[in-house]
C-alpha positions as protocol buffer text, in pm:
chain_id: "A"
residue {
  index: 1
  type: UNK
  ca { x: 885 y: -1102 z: 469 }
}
residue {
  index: 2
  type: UNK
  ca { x: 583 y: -902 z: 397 }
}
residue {
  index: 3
  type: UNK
  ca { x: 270 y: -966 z: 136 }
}
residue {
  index: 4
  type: UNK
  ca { x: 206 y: -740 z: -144 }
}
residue {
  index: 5
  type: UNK
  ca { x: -184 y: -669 z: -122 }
}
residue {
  index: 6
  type: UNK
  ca { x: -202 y: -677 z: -474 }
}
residue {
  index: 7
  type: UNK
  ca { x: -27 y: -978 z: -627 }
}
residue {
  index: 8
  type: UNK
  ca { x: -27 y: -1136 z: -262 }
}
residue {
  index: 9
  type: UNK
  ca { x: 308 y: -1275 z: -333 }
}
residue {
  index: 10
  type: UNK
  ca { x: 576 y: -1252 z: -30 }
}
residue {
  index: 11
  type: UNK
  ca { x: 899 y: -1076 z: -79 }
}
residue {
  index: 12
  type: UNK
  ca { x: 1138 y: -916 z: 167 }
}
residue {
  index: 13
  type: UNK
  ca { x: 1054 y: -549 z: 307 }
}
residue {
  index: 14
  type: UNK
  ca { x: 1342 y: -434 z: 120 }
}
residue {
  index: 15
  type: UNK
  ca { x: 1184 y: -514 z: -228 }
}
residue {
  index: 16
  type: UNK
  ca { x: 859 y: -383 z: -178 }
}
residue {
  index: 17
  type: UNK
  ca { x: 740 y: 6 z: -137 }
}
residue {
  index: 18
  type: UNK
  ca { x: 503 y: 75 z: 189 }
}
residue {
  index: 19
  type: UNK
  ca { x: 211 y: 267 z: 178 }
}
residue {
  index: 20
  type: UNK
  ca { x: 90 y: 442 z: 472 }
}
residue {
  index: 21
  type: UNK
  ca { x: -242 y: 566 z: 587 }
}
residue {
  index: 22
  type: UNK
  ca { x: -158 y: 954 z: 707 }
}
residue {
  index: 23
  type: UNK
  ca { x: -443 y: 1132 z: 796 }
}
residue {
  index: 24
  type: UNK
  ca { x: -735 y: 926 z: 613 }
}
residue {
  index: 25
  type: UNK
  ca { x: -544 y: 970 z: 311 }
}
residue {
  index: 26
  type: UNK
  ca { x: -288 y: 660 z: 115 }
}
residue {
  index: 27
  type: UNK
  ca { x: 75 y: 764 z: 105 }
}
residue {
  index: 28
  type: UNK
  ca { x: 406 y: 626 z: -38 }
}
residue {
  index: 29
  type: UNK
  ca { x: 646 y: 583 z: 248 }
}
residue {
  index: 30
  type: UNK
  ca { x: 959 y: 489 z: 77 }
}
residue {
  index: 31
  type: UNK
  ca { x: 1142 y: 601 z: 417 }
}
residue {
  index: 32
  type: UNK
  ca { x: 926 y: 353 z: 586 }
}
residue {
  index: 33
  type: UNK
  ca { x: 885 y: 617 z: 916 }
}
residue {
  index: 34
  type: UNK
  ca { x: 484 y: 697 z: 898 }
}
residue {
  index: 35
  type: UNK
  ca { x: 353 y: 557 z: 1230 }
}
residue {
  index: 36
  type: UNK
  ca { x: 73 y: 300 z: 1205 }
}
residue {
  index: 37
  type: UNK
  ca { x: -42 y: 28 z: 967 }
}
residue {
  index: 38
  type: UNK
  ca { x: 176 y: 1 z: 659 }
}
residue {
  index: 39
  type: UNK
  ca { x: 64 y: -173 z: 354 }
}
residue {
  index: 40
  type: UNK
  ca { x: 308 y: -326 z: 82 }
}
residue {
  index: 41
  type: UNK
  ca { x: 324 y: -315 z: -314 }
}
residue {
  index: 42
  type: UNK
  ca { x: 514 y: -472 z: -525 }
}
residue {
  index: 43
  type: UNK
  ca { x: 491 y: -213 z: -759 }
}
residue {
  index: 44
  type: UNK
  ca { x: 261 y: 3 z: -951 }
}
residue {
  index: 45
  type: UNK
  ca { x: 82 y: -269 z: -1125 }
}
residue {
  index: 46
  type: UNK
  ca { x: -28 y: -440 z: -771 }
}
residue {
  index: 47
  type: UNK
  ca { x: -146 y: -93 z: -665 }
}
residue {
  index: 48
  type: UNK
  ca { x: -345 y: -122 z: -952 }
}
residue {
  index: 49
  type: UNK
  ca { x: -461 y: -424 z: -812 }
}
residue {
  index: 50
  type: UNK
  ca { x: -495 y: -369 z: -502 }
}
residue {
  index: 51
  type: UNK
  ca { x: -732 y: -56 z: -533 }
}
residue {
  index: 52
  type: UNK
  ca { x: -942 y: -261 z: -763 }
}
residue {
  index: 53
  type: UNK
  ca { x: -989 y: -513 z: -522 }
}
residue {
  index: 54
  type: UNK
  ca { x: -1056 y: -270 z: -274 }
}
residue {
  index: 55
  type: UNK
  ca { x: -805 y: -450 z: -80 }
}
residue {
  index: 56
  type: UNK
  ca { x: -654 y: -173 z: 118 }
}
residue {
  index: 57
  type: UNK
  ca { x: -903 y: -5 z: 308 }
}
residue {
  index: 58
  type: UNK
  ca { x: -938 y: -435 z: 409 }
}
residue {
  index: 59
  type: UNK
  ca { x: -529 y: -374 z: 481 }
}
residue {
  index: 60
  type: UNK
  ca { x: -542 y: -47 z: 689 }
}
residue {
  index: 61
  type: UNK
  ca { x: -873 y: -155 z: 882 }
}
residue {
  index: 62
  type: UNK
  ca { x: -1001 y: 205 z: 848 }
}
residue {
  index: 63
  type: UNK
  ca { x: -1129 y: 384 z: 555 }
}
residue {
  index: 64
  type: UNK
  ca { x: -887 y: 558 z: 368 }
}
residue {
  index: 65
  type: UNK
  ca { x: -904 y: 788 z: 77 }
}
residue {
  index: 66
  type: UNK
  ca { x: -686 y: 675 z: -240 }
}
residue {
  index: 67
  type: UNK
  ca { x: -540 y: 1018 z: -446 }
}
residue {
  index: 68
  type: UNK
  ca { x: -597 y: 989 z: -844 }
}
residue {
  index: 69
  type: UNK
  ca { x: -221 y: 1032 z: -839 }
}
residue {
  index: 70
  type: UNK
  ca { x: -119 y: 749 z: -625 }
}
residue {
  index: 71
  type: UNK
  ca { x: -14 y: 480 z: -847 }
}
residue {
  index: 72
  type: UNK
  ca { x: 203 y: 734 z: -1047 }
}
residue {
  index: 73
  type: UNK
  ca { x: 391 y: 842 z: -767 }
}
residue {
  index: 74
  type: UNK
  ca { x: 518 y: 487 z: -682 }
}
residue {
  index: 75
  type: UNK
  ca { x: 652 y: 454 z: -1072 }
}
């Protein structure tokens, strides 16, 4: 079970998409095989959320930079 940092609902690993921090920069990792810290979403809408909130630099403990493009490439 993991926790969306958006919605913070929990839902199985399988239903949620990781992100990944990869080189200071927020990634989707639908392949789940980035090292380090992951950070789930439920979907694009919780990213939403989630960047609003500021909530996953908080999830990554690091500061990460978020690409204007992020929450469209999760769909």
């Amino acid at each position: 079970m993991r926790t969306c940092v958006g919605c913070r609902s929990t839902h199985p690993q399988n239903q949620l998409v990781r992100l990944a921090a990869h080189e200071g920069h927020v990634v989707p990792d639908p392949a789940r095989a980035l090292p380090g810290r992951g950070a789930y979403v439920c979907g694009a809408a919780c990213l939403e959320q989630a960047v609003k909130r500021r909530a996953l630099p908080r999830a990554f403990r690091q500061k990460v930079a978020i690409p204007v493009d992020l929450v469209e490439s999760i769909g």
